[in-house]
Every structure is written in C-alpha cells, then in structure tokens.
mmCIF file of C-alpha atoms in Angstrom:
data_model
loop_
_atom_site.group_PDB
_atom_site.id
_atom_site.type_symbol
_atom_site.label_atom_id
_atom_site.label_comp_id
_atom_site.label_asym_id
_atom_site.label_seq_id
_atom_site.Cartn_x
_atom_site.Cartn_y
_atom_site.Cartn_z
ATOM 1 C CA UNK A 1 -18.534 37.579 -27.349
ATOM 2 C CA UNK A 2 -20.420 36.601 -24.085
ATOM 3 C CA UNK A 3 -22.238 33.672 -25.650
ATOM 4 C CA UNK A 4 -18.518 32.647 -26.804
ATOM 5 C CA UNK A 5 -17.363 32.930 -23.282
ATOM 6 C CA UNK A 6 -20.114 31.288 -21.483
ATOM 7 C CA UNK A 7 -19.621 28.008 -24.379
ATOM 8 C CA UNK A 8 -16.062 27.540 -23.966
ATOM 9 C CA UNK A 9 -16.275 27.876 -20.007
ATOM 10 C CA UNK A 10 -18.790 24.858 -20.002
ATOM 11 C CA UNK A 11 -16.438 23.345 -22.308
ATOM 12 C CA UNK A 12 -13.208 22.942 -20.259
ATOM 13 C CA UNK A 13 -14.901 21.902 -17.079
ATOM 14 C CA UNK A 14 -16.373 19.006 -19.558
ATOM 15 C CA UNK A 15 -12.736 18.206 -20.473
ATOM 16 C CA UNK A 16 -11.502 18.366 -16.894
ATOM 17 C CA UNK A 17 -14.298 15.994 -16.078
ATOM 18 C CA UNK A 18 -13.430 13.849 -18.793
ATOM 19 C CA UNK A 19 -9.603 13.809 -18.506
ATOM 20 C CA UNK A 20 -9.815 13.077 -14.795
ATOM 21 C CA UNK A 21 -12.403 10.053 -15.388
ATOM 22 C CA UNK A 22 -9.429 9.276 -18.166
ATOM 23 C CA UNK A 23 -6.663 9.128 -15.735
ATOM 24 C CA UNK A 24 -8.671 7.275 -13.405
ATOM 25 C CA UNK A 25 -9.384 4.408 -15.856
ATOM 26 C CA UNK A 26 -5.703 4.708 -16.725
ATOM 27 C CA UNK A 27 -4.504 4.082 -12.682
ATOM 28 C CA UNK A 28 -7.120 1.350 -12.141
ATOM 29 C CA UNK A 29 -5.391 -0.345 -15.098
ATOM 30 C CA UNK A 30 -1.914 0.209 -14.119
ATOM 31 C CA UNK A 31 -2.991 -1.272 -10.706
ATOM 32 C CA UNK A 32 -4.471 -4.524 -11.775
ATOM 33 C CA UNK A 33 -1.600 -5.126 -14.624
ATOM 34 C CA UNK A 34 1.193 -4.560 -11.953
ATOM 35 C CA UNK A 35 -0.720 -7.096 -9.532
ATOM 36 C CA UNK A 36 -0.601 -9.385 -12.017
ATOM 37 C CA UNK A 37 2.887 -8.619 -13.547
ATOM 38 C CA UNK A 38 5.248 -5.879 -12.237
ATOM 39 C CA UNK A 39 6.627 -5.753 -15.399
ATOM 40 C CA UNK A 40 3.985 -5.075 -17.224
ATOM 41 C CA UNK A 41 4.721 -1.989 -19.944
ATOM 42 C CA UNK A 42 3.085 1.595 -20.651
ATOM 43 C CA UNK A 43 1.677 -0.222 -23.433
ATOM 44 C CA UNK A 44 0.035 -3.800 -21.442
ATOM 45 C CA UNK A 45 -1.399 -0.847 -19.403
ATOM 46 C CA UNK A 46 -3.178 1.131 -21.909
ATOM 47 C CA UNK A 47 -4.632 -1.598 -23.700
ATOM 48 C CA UNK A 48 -6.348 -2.223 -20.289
ATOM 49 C CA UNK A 49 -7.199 1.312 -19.488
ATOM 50 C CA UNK A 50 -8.861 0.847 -23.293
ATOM 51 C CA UNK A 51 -6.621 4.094 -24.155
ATOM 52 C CA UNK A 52 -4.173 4.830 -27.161
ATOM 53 C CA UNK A 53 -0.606 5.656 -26.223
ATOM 54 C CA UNK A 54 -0.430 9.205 -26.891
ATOM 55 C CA UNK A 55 -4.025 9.494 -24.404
ATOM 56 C CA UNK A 56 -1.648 7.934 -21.982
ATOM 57 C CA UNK A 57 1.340 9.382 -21.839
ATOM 58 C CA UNK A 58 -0.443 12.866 -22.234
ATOM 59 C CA UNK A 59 -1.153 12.055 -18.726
ATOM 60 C CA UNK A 60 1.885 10.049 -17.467
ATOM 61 C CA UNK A 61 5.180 11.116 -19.328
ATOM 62 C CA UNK A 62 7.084 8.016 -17.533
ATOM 63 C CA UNK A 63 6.006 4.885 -16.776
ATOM 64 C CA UNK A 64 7.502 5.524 -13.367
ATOM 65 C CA UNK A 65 5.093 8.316 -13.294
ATOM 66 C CA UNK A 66 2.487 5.878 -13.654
ATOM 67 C CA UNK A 67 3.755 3.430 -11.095
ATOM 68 C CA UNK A 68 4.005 6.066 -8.824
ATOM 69 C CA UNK A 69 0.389 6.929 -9.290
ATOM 70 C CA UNK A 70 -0.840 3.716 -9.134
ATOM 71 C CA UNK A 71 0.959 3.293 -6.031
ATOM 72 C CA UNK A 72 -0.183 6.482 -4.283
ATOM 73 C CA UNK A 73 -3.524 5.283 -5.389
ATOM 74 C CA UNK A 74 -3.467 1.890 -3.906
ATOM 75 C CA UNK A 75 -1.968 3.191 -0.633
ATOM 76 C CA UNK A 76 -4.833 5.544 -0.198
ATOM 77 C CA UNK A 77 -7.485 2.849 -0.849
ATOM 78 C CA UNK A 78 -5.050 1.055 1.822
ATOM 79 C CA UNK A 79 -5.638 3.727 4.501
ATOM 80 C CA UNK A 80 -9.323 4.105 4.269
ATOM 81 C CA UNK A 81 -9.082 0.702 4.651
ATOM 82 C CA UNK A 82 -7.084 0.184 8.255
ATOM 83 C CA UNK A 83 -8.958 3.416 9.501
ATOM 84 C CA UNK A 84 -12.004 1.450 9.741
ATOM 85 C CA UNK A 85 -10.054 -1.160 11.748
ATOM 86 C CA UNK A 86 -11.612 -0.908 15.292
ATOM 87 C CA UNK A 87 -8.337 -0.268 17.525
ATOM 88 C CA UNK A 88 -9.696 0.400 20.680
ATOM 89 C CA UNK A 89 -9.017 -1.888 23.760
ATOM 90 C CA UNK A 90 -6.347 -3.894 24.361
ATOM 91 C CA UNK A 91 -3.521 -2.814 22.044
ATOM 92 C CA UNK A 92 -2.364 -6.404 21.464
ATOM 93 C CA UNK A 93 -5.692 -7.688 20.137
ATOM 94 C CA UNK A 94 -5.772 -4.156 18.272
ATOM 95 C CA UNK A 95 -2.544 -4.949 16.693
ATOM 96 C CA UNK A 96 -3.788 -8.480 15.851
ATOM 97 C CA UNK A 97 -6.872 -7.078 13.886
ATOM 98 C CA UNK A 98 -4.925 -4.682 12.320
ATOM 99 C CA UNK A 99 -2.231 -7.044 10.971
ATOM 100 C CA UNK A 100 -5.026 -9.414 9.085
ATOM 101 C CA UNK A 101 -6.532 -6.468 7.683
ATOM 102 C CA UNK A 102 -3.368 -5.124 6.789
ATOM 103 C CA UNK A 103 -1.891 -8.394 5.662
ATOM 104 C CA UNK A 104 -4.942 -8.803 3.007
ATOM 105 C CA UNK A 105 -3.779 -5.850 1.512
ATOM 106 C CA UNK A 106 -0.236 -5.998 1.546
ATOM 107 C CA UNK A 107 -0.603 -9.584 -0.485
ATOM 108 C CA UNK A 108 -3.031 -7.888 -2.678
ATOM 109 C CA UNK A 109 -0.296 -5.381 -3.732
ATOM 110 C CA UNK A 110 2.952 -7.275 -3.296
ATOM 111 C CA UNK A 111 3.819 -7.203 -7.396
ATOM 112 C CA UNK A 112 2.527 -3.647 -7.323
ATOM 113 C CA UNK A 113 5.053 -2.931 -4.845
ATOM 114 C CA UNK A 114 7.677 -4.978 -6.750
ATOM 115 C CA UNK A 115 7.085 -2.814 -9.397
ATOM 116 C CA UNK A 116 7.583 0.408 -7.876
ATOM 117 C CA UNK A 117 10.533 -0.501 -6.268
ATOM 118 C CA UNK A 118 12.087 -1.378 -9.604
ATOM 119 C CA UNK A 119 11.510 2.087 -10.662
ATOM 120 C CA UNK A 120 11.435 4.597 -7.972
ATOM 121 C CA UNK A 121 13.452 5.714 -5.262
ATOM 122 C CA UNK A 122 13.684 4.066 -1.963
ATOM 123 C CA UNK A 123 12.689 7.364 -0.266
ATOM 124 C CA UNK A 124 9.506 7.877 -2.358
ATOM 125 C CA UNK A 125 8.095 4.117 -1.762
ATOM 126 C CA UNK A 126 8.559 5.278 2.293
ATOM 127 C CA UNK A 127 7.153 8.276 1.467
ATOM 128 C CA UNK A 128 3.986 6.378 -0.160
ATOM 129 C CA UNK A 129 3.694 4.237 2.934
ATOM 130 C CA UNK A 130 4.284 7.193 5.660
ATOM 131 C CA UNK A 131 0.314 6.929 6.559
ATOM 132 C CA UNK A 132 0.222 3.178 7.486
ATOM 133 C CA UNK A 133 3.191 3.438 8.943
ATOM 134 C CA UNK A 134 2.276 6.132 11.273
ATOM 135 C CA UNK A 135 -1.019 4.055 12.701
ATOM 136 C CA UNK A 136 1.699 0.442 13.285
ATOM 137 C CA UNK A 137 3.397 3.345 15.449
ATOM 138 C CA UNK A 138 0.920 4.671 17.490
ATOM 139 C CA UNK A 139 -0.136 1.323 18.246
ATOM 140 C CA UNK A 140 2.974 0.208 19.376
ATOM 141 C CA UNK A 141 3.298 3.342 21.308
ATOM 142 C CA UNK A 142 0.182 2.692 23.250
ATOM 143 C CA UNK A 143 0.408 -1.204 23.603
ATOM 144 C CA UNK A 144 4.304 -0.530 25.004
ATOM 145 C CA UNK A 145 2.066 1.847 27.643
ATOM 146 C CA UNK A 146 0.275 -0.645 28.665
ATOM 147 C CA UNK A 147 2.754 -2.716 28.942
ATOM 148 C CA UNK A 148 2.128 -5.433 25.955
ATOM 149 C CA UNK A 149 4.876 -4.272 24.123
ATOM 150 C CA UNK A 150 8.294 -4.167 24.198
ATOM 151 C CA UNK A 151 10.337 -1.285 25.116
ATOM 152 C CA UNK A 152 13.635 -2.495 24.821
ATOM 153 C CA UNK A 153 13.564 -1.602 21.080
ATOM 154 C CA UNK A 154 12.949 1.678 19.376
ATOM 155 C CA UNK A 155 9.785 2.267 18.369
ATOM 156 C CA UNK A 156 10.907 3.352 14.737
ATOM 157 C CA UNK A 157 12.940 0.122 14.657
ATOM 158 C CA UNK A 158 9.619 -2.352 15.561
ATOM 159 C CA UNK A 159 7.038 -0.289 13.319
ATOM 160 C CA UNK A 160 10.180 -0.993 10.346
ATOM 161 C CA UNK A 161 10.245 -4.827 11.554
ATOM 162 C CA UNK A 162 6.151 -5.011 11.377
ATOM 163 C CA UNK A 163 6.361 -3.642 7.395
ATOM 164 C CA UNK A 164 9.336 -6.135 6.561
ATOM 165 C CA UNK A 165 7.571 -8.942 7.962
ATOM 166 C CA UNK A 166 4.621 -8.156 6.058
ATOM 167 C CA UNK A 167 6.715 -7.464 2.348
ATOM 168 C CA UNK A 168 8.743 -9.946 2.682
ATOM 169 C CA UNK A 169 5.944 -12.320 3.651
ATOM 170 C CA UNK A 170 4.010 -11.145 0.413
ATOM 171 C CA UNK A 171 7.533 -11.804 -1.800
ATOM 172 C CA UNK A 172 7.699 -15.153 -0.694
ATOM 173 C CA UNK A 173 4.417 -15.746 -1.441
ATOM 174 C CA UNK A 174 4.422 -14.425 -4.647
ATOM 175 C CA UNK A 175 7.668 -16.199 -5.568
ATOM 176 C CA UNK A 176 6.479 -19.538 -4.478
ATOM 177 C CA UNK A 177 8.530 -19.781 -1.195
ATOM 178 C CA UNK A 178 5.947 -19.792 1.470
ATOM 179 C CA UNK A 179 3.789 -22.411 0.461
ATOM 180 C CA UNK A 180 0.729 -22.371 2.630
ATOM 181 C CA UNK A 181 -3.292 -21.794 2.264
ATOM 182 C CA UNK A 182 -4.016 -17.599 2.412
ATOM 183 C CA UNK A 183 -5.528 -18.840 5.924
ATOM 184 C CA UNK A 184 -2.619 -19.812 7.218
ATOM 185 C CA UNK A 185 -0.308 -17.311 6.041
ATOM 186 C CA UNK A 186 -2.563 -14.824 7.270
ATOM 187 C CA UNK A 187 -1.957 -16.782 10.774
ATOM 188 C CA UNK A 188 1.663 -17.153 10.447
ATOM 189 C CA UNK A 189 2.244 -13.326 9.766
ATOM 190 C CA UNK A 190 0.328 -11.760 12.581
ATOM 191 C CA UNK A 191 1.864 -14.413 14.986
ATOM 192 C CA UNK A 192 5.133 -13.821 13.562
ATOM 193 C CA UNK A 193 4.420 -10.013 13.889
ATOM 194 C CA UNK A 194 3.597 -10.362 17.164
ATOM 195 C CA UNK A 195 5.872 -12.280 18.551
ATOM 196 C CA UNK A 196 8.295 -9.918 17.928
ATOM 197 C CA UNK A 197 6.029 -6.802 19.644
ATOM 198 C CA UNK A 198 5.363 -8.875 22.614
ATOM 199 C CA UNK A 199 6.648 -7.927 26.052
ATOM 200 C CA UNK A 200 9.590 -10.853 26.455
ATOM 201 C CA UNK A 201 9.058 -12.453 29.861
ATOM 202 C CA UNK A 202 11.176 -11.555 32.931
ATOM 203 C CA UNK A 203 14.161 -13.761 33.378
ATOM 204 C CA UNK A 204 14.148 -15.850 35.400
ATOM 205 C CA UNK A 205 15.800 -16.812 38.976
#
C-alpha cells in the first residue's frame, strides 16, 4: 500500500506539471492567433497550441474562457512591462516614457483586445486593465501636483481619455485609417495624449 501511495503522489504532481505547461502552450497560441485575427476559432487556436480539441476544451470550456485567459495573460506581461518604466522626475516626461512604452503594447494587442470585447463583458475587459490603469492615475495625480497637469478635469475622466486615445489609436491602425510609419504614430499618440494632460495656459488679458 505505501509503495502505491508514494507512486501515484509523484504521479499527479507530473500531471499538474504537465497540464499547466499544456495550458500555457494553449494561451500563448490563443494570443498570437487573436493578434493576427480576432476571430480566429477554438479550433485555429489548437492547431497552434499543437493540441486536439478535447485537450483544449478540457481546459477552456468556452472560447470566451480562452479569450479571457489570453487576455489576463497579455495584460500581466503588459504590467511587468510599464513597471520597469523609470517614472521618477518630472511627471510630464514620466508620462511621455510611459505612453511609448505603453503604446508598443497596446498596438501589439489591439486585435486581441478586439477579440475580447466581442465576447466578454464590458466590466471584465476594465477589470483586465484595472493595473495599468491605476499607474496612468497616479501619474496624473502627481504631475497635476506639480502642476503639469490639469486639474480642471477629474482624474478618473483623464486616466479614461489616456486608454481611449491609445485603443482607438490601435483600431485605426489596424483598420487601415491612420496611415503613418509605427514611428510616427508612436509620436502622434503620446503628443496627442499629452496635449490633453497638459496644464492649459492662463487666459489671457
């Protein structure tokens, strides 16, 4: 009985091990078919991940379940990102920094984002995006203290202005509207962005 035991305890951490290393392949998949297509099916995805159907959705019963993952998983790869963004200083040259960076990955992930929007609720893409949002506030918290930022405007209100610049920047983009070199988009969004943040000058006489 105890060398039963002792077998089949080294045999489920094995199949944790291997069904996490599973639904990672599956999520890095998901999240380079939905870059390429947002509607891209359970079935485009598993062919990628190298998986059969049923090895999928044993994992992910929806493909909104999957989205969602893929999502969470990008976002998180997102934050790491921007928290290596040096912020310090001036908090609008902080906010300029942190726009490219952010812009780079906001392009990245625009048809990923298209996708998830397609199939899950407003609330949970928000939800997904809480983090990032939370460091555009705190920035614009401390650039309106040192008075490079408005104040005019809620602080909620900007931070929500920063993101749809950003997405809808990405859309166009992606949809052929904006037609410019990555360079100068990149430009056009943070000045765009910050235009908006900036202090507006006192009127005058």
């Amino acid at each position: 009985m105890t060398a039963s035991t002792g077998s089949g305890s080294g045999t489920r951490p094995r199949r944790r091990a291997d069904a996490e290393r599973s639904i990672a392949r599956i999520v890095a998949a998901a999240r380079g078919r939905l870059r390429s297509d947002p509607n891209a099916t359970t079935d485009d995805i598993a062919k990628a991940a190298g998986v059969g159907r049923m090895t999928l959705y044993g994992h992910f019963k929806t493909r909104a379940e999957l989205v969602d993952a893929a999502l969470r998983d990008a976002v998180q790869d997102g934050d790491r990102t921007l928290a290596a963004v040096d912020l310090t200083g001036d908090a609008y040259e902080a906010m300029r920094r942190l726009l490219v960076s952010s812009w780079a990955l906001v392009a990245e992930s625009a048809a990923l984002l298209t996708a998830a929007q397609g199939v899950l609720p407003a609330g949970r893409v928000r939800e997904l995006h809480a983090g990032p949002a939370v460091r555009v506030g705190e920035l614009v918290r401390r650039g309106q203290d040192q008075g490079v930022f408005r104040t005019d405007m809620p602080t909620a209100w900007l931070v929500g202005v920063v993101q749809h610049i950003l997405h809808g920047a990405a859309e166009d983009v992606r949809g052929g509207r904006l037609e410019l070199p990555p360079g100068e988009v990149s430009d056009v969004v943070t000045k765009s962005v910050l235009a908006v943040l900036a202090t507006p000058p006192a009127p005058g006489p």
